[in-house]
mmCIF file of C-alpha atoms in Angstrom:
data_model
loop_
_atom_site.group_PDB
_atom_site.id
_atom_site.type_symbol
_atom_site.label_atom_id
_atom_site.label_comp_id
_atom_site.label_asym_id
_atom_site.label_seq_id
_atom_site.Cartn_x
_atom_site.Cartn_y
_atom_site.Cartn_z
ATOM 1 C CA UNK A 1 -68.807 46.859 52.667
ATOM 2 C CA UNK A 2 -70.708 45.727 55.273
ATOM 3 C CA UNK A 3 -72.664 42.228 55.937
ATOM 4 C CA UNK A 4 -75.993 43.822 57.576
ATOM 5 C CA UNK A 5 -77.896 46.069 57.047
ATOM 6 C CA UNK A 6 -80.155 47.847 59.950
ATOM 7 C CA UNK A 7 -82.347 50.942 60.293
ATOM 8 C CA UNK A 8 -80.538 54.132 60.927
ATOM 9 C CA UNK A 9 -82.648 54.788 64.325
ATOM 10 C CA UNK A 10 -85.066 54.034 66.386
ATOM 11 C CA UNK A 11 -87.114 55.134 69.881
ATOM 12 C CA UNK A 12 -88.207 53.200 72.677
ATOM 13 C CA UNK A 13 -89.844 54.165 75.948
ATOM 14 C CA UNK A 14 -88.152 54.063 79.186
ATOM 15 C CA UNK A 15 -88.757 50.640 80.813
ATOM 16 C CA UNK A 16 -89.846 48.714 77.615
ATOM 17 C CA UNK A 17 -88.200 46.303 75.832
ATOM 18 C CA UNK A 18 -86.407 47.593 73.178
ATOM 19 C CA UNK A 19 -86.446 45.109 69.651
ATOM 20 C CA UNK A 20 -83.438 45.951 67.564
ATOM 21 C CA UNK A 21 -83.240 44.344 64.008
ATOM 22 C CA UNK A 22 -80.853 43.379 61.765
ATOM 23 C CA UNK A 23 -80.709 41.461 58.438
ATOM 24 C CA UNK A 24 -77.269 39.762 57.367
ATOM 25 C CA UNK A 25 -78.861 37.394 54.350
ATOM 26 C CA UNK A 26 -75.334 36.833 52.818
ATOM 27 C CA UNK A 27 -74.116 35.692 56.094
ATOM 28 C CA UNK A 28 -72.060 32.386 55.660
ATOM 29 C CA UNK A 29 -72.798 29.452 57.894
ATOM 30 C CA UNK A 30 -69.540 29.582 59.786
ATOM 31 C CA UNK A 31 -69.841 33.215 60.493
ATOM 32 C CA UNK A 32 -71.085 34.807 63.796
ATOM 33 C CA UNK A 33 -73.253 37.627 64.070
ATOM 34 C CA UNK A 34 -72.067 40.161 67.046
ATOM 35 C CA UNK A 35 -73.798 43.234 68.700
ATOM 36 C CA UNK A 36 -71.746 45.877 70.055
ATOM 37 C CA UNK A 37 -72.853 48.987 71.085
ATOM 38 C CA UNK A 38 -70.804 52.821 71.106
ATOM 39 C CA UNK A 39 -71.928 55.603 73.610
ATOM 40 C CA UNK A 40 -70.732 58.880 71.956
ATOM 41 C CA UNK A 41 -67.106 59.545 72.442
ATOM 42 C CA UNK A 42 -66.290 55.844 73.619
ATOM 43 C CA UNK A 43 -65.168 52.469 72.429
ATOM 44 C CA UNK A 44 -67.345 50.148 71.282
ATOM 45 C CA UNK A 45 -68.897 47.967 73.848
ATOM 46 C CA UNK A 46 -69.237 44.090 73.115
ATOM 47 C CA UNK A 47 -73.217 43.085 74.324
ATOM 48 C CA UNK A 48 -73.259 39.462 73.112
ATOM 49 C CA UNK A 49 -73.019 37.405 69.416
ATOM 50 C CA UNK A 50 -74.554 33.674 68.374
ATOM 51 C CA UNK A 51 -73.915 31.440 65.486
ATOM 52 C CA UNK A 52 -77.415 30.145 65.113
ATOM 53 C CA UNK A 53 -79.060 29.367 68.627
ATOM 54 C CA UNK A 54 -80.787 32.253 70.415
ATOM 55 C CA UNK A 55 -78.413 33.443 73.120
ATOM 56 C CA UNK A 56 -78.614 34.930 76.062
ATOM 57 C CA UNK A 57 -76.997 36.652 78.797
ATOM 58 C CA UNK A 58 -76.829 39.699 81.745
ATOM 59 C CA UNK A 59 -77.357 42.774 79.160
ATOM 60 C CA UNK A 60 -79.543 41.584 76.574
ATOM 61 C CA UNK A 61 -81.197 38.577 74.441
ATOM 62 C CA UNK A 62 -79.916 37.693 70.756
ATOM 63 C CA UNK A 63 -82.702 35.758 68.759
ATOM 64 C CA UNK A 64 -81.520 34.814 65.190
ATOM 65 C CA UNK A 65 -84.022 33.600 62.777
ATOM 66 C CA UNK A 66 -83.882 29.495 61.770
ATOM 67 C CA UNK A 67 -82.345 30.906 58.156
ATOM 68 C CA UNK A 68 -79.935 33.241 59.900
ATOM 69 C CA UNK A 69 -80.294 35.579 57.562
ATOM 70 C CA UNK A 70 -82.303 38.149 60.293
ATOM 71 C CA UNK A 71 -81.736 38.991 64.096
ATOM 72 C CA UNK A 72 -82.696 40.732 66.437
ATOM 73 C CA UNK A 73 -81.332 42.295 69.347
ATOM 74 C CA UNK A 74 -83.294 42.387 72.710
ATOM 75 C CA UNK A 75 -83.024 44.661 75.888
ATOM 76 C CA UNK A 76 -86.055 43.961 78.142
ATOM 77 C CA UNK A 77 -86.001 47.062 80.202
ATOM 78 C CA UNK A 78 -84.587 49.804 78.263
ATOM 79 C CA UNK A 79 -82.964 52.606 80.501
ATOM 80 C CA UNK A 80 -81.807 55.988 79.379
ATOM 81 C CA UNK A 81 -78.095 54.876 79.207
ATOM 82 C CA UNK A 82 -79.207 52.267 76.679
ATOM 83 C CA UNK A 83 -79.287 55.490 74.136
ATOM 84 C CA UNK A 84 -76.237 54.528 72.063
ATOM 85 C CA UNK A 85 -75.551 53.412 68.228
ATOM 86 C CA UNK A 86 -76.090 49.548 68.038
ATOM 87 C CA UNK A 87 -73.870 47.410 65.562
ATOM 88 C CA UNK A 88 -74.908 44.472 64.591
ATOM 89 C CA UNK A 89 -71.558 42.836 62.815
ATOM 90 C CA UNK A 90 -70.830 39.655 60.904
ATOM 91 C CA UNK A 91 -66.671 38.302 60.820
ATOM 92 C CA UNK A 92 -65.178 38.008 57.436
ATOM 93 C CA UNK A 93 -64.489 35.044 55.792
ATOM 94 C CA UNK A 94 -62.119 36.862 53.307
ATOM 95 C CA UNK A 95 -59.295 36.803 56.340
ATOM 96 C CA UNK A 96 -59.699 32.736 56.160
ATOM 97 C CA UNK A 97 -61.056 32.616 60.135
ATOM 98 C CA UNK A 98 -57.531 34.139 60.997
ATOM 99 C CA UNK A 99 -58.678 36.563 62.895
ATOM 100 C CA UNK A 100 -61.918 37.816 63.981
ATOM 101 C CA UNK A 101 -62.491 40.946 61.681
ATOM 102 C CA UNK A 102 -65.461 42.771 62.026
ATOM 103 C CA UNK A 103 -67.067 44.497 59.476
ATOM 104 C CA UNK A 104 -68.644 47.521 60.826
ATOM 105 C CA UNK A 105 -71.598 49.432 59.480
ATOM 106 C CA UNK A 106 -73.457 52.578 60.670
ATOM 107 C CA UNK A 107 -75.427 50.875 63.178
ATOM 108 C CA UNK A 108 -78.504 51.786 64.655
ATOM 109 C CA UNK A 109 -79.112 55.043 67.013
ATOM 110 C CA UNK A 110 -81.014 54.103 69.665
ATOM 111 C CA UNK A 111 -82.862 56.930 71.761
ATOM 112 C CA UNK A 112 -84.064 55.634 74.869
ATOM 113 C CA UNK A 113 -87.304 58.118 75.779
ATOM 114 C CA UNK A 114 -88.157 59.227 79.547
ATOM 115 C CA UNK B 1 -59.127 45.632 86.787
ATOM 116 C CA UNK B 2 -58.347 43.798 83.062
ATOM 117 C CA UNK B 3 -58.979 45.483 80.392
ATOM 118 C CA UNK B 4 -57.617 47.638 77.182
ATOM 119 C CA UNK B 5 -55.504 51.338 78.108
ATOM 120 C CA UNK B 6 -55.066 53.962 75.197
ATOM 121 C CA UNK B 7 -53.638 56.798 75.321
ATOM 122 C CA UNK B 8 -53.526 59.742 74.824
ATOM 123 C CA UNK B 9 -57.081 60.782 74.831
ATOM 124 C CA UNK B 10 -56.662 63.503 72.544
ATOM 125 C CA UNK B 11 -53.695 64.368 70.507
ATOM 126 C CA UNK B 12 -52.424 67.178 68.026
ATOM 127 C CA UNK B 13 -50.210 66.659 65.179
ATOM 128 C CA UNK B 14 -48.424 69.330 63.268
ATOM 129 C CA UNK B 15 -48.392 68.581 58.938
ATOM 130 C CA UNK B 16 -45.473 66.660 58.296
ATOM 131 C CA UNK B 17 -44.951 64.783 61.740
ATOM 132 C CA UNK B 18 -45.647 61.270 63.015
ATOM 133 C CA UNK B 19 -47.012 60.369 66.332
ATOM 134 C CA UNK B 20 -47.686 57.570 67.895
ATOM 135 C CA UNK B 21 -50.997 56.106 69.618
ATOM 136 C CA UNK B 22 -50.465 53.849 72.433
ATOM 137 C CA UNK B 23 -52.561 50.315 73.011
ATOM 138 C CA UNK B 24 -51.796 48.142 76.256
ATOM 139 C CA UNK B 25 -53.801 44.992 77.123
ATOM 140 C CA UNK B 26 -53.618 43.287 81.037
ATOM 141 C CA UNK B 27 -55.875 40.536 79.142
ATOM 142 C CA UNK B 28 -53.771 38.105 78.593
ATOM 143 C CA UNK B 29 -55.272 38.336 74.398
ATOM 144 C CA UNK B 30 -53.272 37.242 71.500
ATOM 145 C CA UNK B 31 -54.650 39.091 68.787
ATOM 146 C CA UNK B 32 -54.864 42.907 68.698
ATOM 147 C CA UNK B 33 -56.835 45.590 66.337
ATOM 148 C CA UNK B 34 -56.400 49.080 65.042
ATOM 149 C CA UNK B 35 -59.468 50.752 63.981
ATOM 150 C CA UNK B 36 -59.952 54.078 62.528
ATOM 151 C CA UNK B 37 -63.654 56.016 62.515
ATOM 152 C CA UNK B 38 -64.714 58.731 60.756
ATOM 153 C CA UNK B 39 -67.515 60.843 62.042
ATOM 154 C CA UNK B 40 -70.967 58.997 61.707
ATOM 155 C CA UNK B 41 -69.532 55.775 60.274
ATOM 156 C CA UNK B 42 -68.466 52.645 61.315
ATOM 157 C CA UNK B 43 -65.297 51.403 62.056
ATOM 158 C CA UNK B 44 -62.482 50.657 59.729
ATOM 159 C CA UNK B 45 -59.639 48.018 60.323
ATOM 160 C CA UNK B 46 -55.911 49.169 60.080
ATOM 161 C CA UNK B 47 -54.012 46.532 61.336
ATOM 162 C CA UNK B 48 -53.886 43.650 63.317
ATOM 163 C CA UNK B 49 -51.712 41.308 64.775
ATOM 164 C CA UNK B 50 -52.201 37.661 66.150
ATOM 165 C CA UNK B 51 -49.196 36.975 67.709
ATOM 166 C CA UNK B 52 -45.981 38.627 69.146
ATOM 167 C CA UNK B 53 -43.837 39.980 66.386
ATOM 168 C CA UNK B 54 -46.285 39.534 63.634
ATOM 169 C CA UNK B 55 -48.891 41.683 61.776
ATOM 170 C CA UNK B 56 -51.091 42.779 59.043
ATOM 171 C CA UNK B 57 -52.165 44.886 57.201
ATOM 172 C CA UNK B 58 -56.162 45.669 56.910
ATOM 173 C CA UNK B 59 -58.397 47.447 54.563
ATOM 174 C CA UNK B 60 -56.745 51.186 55.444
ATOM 175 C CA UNK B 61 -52.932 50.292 56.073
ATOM 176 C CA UNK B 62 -51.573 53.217 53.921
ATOM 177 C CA UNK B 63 -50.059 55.952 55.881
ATOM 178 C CA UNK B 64 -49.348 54.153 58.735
ATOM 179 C CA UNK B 65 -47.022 51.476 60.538
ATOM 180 C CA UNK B 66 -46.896 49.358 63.805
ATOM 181 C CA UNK B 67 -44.908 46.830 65.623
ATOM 182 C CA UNK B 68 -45.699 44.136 67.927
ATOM 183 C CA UNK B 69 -42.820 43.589 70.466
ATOM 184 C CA UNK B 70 -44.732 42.615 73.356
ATOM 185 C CA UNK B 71 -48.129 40.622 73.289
ATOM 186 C CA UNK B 72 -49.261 43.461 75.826
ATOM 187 C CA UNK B 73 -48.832 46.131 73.341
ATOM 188 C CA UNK B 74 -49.694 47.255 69.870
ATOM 189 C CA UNK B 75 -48.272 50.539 69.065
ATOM 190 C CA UNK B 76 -49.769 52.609 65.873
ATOM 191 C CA UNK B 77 -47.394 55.425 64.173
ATOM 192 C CA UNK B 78 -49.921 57.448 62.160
ATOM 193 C CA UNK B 79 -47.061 58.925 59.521
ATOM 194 C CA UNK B 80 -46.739 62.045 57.768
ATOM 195 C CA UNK B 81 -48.148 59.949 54.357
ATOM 196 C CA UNK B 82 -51.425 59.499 55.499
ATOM 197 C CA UNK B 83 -52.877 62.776 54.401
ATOM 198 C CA UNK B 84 -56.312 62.963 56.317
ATOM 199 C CA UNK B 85 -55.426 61.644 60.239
ATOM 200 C CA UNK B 86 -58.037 63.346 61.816
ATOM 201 C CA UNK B 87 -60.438 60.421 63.369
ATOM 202 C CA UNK B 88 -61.060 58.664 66.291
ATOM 203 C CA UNK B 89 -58.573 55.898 66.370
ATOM 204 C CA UNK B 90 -59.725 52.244 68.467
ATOM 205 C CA UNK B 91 -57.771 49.780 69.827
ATOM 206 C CA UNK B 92 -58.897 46.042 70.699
ATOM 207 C CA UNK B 93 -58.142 42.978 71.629
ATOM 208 C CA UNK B 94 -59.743 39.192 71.469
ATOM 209 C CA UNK B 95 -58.283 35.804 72.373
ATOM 210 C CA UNK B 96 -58.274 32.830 69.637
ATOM 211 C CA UNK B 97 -56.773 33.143 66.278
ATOM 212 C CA UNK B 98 -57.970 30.811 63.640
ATOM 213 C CA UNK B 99 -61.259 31.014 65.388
ATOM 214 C CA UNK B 100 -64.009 33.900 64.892
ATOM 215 C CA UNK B 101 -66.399 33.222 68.198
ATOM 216 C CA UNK B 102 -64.313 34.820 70.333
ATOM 217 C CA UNK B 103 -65.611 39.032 71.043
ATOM 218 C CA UNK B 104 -63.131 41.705 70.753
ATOM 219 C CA UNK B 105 -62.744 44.031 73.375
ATOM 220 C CA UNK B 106 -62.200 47.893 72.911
ATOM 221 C CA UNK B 107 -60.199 50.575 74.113
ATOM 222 C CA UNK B 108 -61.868 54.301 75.059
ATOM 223 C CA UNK B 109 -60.089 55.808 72.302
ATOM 224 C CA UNK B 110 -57.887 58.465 71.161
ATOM 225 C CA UNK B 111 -59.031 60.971 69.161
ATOM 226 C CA UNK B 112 -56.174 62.690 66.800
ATOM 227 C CA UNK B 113 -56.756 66.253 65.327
ATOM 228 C CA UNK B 114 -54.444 67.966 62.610
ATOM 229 C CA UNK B 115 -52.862 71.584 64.258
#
């Protein structure tokens, strides 16, 4: 099952920020939370991930709450090709760190608004 | 340009046959992932392998098989016992094993349909 839990969609405005949330309050302290996002028909594409610092880099901003057990996802100037599910994933402890599974949920649909 | 190559896009399997997806990586990764999704849900793991000539199975191994010859390629056999194929089937890759900070990096898919 998976680690977070987010809402199933959301709007934003063309050229606003867009604020997308996550909660992941089981998360264990060694685990990373990722953000991907999936355009329809493609792969998944990775947008950043943090351990507990806010991160940031040329797509979007990752702010994680001192607890960890929230985040939330940040693109400052939302565009229409922004409109895409969102995943916000934790790793899995149960493969002992050997390899970096992700457990996916259903994500967050994102409809970016002219 | 580096990144992940599946192929085919779209493929058709008759009952009772096996195919086989292709997965190449020009990223120099170690580790490579099968993922399976169903329509409006997330992805599921199949395999994965860390290393050349070594792999495992994850939460949805039954039905089918792959092999790990090369470190540029991850083959997936989708065999006649796996009874509901039809999903869009994802490939990635990621560097670092024993270490979960590194991102995995997806493939455009191919998306298998029973005939």
């Amino acid at each position: 099952d998976a680690k977070t839990t987010q809402p199933p969609s959301m709007d934003c405005a063309e050229g606003r920020a867009a604020n997308l949330p996550c909660n992941h309050s089981t998360i264990s302290g060694n685990e990373y939370v990722y953000w991907y996002r999936q355009i329809h028909s493609q792969g998944p594409q990775y947008i950043i991930h943090g351990l507990k610092n806010n991160e940031t880099n040329e797509m979007a901003s990752l702010i994680i709450t001192e607890d960890r057990k929230s985040s939330t996802l940040i693109l400052p100037h939302a565009t229409l090709r922004d409109t895409a599910v969102y995943y916000c994933i934790s790793t899995d402890e149960d493969y002992g760190g050997a390899t970096n599974k992700l457990i996916f949920g259903t994500g967050t649909l994102l409809a970016v608004q002219p | 340009d580096g990144g992940i190559t599946q192929s085919p896009k779209y493929l058709f399997r008759k009952e009772g046959q096996n195919v086989t997806l292709s997965c190449e990586q020009n990223l120099n990764h170690d580790a490579m992932y099968w993922y399976r999704q169903d329509p409006g849900q997330g992805l599921r793991l199949i395999y994965y392998s860390q290393i050349v000539n070594d792999f495992q199975k994850g939460d949805i191994a039954e039905g089918y098989s792959v092999s790990r010859e090369k470190k540029e390629s991850f083959p997936l056999t989708v065999t006649s016992a796996q009874k509901n194929p039809t999903a869009f089937y994802l490939c990635a890759s990621s560097f670092g094993t024993g270490v979960t900070n590194q991102p995995q990096h997806f493939g455009d898919g191919t998306r298998l349909s029973i005939l």
